[in-house]
CSV table of C-alpha atoms in Angstrom, one decimal:
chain,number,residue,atom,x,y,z
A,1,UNK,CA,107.4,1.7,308.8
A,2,UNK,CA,103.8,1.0,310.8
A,3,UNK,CA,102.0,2.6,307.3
A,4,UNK,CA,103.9,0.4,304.7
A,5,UNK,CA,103.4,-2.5,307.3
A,6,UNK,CA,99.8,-1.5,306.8
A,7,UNK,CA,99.5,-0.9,303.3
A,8,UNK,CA,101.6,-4.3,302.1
A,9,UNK,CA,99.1,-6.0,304.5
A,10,UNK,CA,96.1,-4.4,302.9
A,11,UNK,CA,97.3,-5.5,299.5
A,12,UNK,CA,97.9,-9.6,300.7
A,13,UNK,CA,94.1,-9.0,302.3
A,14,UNK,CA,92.6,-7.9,299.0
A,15,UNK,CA,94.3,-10.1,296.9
A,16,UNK,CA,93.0,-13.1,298.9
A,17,UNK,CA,89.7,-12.0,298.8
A,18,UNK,CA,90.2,-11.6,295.0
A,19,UNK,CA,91.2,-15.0,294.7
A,20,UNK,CA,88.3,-16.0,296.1
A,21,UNK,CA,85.7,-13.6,294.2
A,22,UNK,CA,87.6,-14.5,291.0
A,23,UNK,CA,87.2,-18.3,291.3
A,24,UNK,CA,83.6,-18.3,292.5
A,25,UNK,CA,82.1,-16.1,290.2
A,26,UNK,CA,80.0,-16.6,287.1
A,27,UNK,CA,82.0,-14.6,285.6
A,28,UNK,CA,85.5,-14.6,284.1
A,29,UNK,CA,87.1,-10.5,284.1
A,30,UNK,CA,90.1,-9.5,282.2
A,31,UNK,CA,90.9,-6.1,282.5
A,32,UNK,CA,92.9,-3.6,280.2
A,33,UNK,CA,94.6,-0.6,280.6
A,34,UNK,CA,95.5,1.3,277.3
A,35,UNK,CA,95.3,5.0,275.6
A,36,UNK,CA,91.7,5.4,274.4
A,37,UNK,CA,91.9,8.9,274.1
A,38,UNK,CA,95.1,11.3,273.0
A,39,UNK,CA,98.1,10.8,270.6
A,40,UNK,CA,97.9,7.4,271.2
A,41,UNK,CA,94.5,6.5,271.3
A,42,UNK,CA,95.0,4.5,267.9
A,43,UNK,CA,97.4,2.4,269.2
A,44,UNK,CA,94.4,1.9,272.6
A,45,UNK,CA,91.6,1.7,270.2
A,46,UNK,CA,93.3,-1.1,268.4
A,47,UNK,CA,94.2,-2.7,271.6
A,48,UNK,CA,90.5,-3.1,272.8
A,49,UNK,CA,88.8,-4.2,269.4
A,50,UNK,CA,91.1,-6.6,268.9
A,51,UNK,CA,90.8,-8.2,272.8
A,52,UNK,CA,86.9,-7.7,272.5
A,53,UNK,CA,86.9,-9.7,268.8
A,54,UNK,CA,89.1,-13.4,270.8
A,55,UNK,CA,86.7,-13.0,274.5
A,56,UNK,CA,83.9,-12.9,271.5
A,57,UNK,CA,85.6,-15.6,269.9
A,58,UNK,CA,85.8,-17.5,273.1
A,59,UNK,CA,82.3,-17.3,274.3
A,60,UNK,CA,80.5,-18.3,270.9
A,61,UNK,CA,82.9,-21.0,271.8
A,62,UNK,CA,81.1,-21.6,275.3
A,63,UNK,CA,83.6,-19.3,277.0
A,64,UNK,CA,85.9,-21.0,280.1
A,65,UNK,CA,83.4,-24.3,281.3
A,66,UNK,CA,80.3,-22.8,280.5
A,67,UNK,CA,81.6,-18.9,282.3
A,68,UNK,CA,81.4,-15.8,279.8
A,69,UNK,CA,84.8,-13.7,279.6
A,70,UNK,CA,84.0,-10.1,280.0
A,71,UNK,CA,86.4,-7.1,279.7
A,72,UNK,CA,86.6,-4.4,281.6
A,73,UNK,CA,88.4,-1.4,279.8
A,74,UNK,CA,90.1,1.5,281.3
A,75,UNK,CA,91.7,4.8,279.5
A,76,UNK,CA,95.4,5.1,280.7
A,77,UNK,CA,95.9,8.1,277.9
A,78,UNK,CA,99.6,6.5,277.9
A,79,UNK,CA,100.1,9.0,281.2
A,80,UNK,CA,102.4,7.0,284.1
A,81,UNK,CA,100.1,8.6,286.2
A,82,UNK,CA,96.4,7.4,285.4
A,83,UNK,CA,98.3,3.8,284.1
A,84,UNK,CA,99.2,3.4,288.2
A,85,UNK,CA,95.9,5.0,289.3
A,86,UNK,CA,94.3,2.0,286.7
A,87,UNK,CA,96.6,-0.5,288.3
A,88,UNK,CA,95.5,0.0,291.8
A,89,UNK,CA,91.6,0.0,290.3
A,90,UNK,CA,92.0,-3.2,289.0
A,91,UNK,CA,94.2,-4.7,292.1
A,92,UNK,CA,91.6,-3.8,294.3
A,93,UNK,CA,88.5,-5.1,292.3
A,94,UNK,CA,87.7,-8.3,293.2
A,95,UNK,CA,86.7,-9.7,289.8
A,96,UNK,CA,90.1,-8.5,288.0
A,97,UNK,CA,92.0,-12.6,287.4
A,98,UNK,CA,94.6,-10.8,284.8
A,99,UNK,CA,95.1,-7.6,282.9
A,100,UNK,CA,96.0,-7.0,279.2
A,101,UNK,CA,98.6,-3.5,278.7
A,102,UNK,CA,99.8,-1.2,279.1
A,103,UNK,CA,100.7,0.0,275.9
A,104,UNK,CA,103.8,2.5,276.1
A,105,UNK,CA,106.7,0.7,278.3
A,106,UNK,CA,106.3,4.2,280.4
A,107,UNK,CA,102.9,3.4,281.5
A,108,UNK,CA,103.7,0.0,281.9
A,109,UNK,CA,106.6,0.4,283.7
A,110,UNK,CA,104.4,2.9,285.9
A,111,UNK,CA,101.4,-0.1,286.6
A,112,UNK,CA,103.9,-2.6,287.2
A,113,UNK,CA,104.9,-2.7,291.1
A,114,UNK,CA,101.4,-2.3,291.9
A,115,UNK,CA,100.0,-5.7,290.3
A,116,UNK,CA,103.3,-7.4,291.7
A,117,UNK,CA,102.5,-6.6,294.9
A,118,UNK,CA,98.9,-7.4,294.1
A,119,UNK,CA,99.5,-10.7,292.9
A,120,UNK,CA,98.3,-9.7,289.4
A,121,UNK,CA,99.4,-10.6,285.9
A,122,UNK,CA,100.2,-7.6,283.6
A,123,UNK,CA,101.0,-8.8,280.4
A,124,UNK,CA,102.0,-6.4,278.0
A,125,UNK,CA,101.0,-7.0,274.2
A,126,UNK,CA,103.7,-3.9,273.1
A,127,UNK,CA,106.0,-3.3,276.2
A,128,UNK,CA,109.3,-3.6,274.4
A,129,UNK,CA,111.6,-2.1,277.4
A,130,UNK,CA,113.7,-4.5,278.6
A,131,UNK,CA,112.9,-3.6,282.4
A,132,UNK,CA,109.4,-4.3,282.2
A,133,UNK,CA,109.4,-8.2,282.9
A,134,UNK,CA,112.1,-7.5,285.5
A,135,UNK,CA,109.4,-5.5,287.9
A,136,UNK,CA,108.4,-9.3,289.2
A,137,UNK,CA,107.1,-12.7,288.4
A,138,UNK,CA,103.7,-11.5,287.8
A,139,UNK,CA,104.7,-9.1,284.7
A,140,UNK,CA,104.9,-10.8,280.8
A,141,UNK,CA,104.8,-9.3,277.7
A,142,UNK,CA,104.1,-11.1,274.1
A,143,UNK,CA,106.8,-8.4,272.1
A,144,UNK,CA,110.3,-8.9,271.4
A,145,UNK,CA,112.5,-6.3,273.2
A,146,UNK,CA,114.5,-3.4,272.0
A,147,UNK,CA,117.7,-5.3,272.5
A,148,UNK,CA,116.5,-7.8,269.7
A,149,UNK,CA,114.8,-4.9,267.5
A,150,UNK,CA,117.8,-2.8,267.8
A,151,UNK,CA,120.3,-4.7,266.5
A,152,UNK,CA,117.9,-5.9,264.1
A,153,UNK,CA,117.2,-2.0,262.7
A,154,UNK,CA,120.9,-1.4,262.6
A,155,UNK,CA,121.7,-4.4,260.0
A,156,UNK,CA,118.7,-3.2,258.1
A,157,UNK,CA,120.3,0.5,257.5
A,158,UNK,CA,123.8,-0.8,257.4
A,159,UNK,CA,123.9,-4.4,255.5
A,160,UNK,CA,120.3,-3.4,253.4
A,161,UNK,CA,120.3,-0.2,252.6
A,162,UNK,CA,123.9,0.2,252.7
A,163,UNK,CA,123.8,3.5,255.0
A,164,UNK,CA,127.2,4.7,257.1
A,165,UNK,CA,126.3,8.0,258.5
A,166,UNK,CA,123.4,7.4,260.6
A,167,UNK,CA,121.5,10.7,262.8
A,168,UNK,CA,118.9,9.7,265.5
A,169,UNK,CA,116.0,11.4,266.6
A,170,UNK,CA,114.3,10.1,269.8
A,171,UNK,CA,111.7,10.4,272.5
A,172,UNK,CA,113.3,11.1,275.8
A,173,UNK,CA,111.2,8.6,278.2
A,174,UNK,CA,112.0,5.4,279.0
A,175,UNK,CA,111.2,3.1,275.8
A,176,UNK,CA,112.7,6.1,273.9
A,177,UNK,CA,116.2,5.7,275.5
A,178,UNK,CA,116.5,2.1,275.3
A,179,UNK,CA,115.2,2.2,272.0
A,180,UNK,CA,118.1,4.6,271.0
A,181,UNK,CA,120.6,3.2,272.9
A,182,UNK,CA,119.9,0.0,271.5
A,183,UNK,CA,119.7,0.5,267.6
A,184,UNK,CA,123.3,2.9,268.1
A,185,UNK,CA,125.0,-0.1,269.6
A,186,UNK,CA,124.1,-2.5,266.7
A,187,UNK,CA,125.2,0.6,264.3
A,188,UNK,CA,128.7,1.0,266.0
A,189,UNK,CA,128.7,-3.2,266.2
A,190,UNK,CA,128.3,-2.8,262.5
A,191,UNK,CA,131.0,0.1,261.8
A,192,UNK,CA,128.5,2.6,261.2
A,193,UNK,CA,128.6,6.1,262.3
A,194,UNK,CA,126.2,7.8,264.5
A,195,UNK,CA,127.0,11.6,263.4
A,196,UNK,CA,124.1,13.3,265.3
A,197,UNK,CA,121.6,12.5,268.4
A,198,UNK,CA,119.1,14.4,269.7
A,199,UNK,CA,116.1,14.5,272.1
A,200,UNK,CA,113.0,15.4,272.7
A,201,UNK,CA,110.8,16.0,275.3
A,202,UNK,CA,106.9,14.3,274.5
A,203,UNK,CA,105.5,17.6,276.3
A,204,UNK,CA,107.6,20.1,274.0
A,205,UNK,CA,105.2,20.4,271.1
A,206,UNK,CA,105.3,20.0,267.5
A,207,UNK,CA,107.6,21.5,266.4
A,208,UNK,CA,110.6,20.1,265.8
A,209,UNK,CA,112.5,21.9,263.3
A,210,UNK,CA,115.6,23.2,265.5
A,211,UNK,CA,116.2,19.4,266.3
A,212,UNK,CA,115.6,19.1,262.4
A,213,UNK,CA,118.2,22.1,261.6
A,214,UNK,CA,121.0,20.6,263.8
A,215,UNK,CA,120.8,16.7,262.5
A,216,UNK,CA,120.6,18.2,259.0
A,217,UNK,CA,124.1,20.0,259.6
A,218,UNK,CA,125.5,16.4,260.4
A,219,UNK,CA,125.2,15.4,256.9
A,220,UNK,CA,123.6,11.9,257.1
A,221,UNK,CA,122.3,9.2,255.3
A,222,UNK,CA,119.9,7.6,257.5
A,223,UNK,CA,117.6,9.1,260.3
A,224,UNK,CA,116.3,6.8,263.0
A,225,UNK,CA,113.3,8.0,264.4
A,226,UNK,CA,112.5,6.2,268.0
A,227,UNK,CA,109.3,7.7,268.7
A,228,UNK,CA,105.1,7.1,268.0
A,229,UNK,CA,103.0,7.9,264.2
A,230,UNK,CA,101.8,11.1,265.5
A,231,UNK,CA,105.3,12.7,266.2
A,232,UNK,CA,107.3,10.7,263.6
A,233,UNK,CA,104.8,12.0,261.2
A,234,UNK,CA,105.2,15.8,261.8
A,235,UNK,CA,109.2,15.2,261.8
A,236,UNK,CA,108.8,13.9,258.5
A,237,UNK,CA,106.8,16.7,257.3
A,238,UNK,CA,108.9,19.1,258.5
A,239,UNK,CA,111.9,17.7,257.2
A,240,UNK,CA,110.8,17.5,253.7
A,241,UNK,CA,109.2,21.0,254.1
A,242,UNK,CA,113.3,22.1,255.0
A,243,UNK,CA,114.5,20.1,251.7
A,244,UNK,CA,115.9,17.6,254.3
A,245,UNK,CA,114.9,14.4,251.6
A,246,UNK,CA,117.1,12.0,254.0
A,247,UNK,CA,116.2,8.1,254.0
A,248,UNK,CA,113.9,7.0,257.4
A,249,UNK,CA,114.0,3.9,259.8
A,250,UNK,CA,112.1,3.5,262.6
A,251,UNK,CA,110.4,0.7,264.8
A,252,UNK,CA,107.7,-1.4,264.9
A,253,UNK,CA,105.9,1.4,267.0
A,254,UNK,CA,105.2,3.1,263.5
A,255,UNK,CA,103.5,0.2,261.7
A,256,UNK,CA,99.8,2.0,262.0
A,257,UNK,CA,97.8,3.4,259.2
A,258,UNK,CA,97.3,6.8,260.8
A,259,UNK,CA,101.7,6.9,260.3
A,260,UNK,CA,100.6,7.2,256.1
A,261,UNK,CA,97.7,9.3,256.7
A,262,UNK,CA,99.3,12.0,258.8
A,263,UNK,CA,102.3,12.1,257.1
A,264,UNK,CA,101.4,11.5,253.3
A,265,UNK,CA,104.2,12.0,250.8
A,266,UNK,CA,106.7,12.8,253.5
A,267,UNK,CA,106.5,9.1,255.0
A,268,UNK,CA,106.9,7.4,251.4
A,269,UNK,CA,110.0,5.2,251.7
A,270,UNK,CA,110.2,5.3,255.4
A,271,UNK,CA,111.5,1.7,256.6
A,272,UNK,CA,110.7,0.0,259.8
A,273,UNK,CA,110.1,-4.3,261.5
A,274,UNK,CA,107.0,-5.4,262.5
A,275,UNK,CA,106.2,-8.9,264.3
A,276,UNK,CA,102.9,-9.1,261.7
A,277,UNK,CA,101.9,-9.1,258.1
A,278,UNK,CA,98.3,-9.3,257.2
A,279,UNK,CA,99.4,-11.1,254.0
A,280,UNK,CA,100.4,-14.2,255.9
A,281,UNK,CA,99.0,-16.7,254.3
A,282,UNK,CA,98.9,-19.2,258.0
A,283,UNK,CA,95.0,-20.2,258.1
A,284,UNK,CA,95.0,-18.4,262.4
A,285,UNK,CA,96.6,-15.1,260.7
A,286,UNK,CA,93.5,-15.3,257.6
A,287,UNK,CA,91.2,-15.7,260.0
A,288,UNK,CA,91.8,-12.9,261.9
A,289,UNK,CA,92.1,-10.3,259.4
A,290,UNK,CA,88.8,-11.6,257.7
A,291,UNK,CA,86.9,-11.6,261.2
A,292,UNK,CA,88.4,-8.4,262.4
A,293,UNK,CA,87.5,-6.0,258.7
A,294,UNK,CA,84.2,-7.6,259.0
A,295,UNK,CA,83.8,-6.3,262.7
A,296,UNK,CA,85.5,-2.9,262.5
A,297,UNK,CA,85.8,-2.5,258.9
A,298,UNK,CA,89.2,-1.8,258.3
A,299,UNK,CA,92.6,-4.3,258.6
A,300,UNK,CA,94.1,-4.9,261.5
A,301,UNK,CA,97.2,-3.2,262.5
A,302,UNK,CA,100.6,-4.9,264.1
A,303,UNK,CA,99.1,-3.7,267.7
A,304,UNK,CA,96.0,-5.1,267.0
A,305,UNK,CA,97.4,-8.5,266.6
A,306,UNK,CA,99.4,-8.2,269.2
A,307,UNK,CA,96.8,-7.9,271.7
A,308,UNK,CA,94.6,-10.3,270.4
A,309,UNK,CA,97.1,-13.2,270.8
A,310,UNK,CA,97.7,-11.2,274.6
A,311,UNK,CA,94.2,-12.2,275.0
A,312,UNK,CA,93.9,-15.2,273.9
A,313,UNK,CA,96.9,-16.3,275.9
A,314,UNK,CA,95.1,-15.6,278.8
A,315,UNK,CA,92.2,-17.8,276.8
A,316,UNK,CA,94.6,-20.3,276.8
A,317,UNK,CA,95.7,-20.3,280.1
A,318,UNK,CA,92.1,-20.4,281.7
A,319,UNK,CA,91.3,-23.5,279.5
A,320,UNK,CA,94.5,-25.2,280.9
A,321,UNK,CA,92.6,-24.6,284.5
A,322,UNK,CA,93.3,-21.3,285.8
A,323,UNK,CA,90.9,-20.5,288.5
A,324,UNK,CA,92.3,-17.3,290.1
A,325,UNK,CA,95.1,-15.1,290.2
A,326,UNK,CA,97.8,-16.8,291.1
A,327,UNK,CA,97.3,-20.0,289.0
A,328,UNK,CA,96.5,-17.5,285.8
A,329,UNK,CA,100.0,-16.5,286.5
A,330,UNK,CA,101.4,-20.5,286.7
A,331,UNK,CA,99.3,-21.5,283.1
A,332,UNK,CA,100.5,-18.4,281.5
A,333,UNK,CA,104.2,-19.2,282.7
A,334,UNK,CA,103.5,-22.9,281.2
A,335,UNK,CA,102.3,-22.3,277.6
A,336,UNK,CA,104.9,-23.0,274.6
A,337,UNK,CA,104.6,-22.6,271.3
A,338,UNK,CA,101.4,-20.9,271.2
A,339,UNK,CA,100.1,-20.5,267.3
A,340,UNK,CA,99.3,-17.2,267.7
A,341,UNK,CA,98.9,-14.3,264.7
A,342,UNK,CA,102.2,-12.8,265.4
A,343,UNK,CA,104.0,-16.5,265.4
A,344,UNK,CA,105.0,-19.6,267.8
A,345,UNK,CA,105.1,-17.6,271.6
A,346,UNK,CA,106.5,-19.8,274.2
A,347,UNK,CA,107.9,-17.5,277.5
A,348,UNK,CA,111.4,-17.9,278.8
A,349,UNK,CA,112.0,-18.3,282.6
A,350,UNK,CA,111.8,-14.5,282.7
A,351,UNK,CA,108.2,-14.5,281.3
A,352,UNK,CA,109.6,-12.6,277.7
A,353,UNK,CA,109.0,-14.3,274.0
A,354,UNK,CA,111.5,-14.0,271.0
A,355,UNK,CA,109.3,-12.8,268.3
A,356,UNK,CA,110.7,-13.2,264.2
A,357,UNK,CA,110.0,-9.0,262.4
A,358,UNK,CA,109.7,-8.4,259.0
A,359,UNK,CA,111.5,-5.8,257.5
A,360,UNK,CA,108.3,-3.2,255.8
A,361,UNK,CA,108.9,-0.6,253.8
A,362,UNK,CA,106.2,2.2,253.0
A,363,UNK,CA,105.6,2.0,249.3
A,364,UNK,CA,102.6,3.8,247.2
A,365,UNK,CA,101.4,4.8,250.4
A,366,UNK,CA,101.0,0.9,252.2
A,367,UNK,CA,103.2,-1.2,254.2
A,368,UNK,CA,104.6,-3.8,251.9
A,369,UNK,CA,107.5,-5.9,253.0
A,370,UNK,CA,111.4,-5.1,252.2
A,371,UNK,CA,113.3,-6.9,249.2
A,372,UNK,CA,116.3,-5.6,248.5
């Protein structure tokens, strides 16, 4: 009892110092926590050039009353473990006012108690598990959930693409079970029929064709995949290479170019949502696919735009007069309708957003949208 006395006491002492540090500096850091390196270092990668291109954006603008935004960037390699080792990093330095990630809901889920206790915001530009804002006040995310994608995946097979028997395929960690447990409820809602589910583990390997072999026995007509590019890639392959030529959906998690370029032929077809489409012709959506191929030189991807309206909600916020942690946290709350690249975001009372998807299919090897 005397040591959690100690450490909760320790926590209130360094985040009132960071209050302090935060509003007197000249100075403004945001930190983020994201996979640079590993299967999903795409996903990270996209992450920080896209937060890098709005704080540069901001301070060619003058930044926050004359202070410069900086970012300080941290590889979580989508590992629980180095996301909470990240979390008590940026808790206990000083200049931290608000942190942009994780983002896997795993690793965000992992960071999460730590900057509630620190006083923190975390807000997560892909954390689609529905127990991520429920970790405290001081947790937000810009993404709808998997209770609204789900649904929304299961009317697309069912009503669209006129499917019945309907095999998943899933990562077993957190986002992968809610994001299967979630599309099979809107399929039974629907009168579909689930005929086959199976798991994986993310540290089995790659290959995956005994789960292949035993969903193909089921006979169906659709396979959900609730998983990452990297994997849902090789499952593709593998079926194809097995004369398994079955219809794919997945989610929004595969809308990256490395999905097309890793899987090739075997992805053709695959269907999936996304919450943005770099053919939107809105003059804030134009601009940021023009600015962001000029800078990187290549289009953004959905998580690219997702993080780049993460950051410039916290933009936002500090103009509306946040000076350190905890008033970050009361601005952010505040904001509605925020034009951002991935639509209007406003944040209910429990800090998530309801975000409109597009239905994508890939077609001639690009992501084009879905017209029946």
């Amino acid at each position: 009892m005397m040591a959690l006395i100690a450490m909760l006491m320790m926590v209130m002492v360094i985040s009132g110092c960071s209050q302090n540090t935060a509003a007197t500096s000249k100075e403004i850091t945001i930190g983020l926590t994201a996979p640079l390196t590993g299967d999903n270092a795409e996903y990270g990668q996209s992450f920080k050039n896209a937060v890098e291109l709005a704080l540069e954006k901001a301070n060619a603008n003058g930044g926050i009353n004359g202070k410069k935004i900086t970012l300080l960037a941290n590889d979580s390699k989508a590992d629980p473990k180095e996301a909470a080792n990240i979390a008590q990093k940026f808790v206990s330095d000083s200049k931290v006012i608000g942190v942009i990630g994780d983002f896997t809901s795993t690793a965000a889920l992992a960071g999460a108690p730590i900057y509630q206790k620190g006083g923190l915001v975390q807000l997560s530009p892909t954390s689609s598990h529905p127990d991520f804002t429920k970790q405290g006040k001081f947790m937000f995310r810009n993404i709808a959930t998997q209770e609204q994608e789900g649904p929304l995946l299961a009317d697309y097979g069912i009503n669209n693409l006129h499917k019945k028997r309907i095999a998943v395929i899933f990562i077993n960690n957190d986002w992968g079970i809610v994001a299967k447990d979630n599309f099979i409820k809107g399929v039974q809602k629907l009168g579909g029929e689930i005929v086959a589910t199976e798991p994986y583990l993310p540290e089995q390997g790659k290959d995956f064709s005994a789960i292949i072999t035993k969903v193909r026995e089921s006979n169906p007509d659709l396979l959900f995949i609730g998983s990452m590019y990297t994997d849902t890639a090789l499952i593709a392959q593998q079926a194809r290479k097995a004369n398994f030529n079955v219809e794919l959906i997945g989610t929004g998690s595969l809308y990256s170019e490395e999905l097309i370029k890793l899987g090739g032929a075997a992805v053709e077809g695959l269907h999936l949502t996304c919450s943005f489409y770099p053919l939107d012709p809105r003059p804030e959506v134009q601009d940021f696919v023009k600015n962001y191929q000029a800078k990187y030189g290549k289009a953004p991807t959905m998580f690219a735009a997702q993080a780049y309206d993460a950051a410039n909600l916290m933009i936002e916020a500090l103009k509306a007069g946040a000076t350190d942690r905890t008033s970050l946290r009361d601005k952010l709350a505040a904001i509605k309708n925020f034009p951002g690249v991935t639509g209007k975001t406003s944040f209910d009372e429990n800090r998530n957003v309801e975000k409109d998807l597009t239905k994508l299919i890939v077609k001639d090897g690009k992501f084009v949208p879905y017209n029946p």
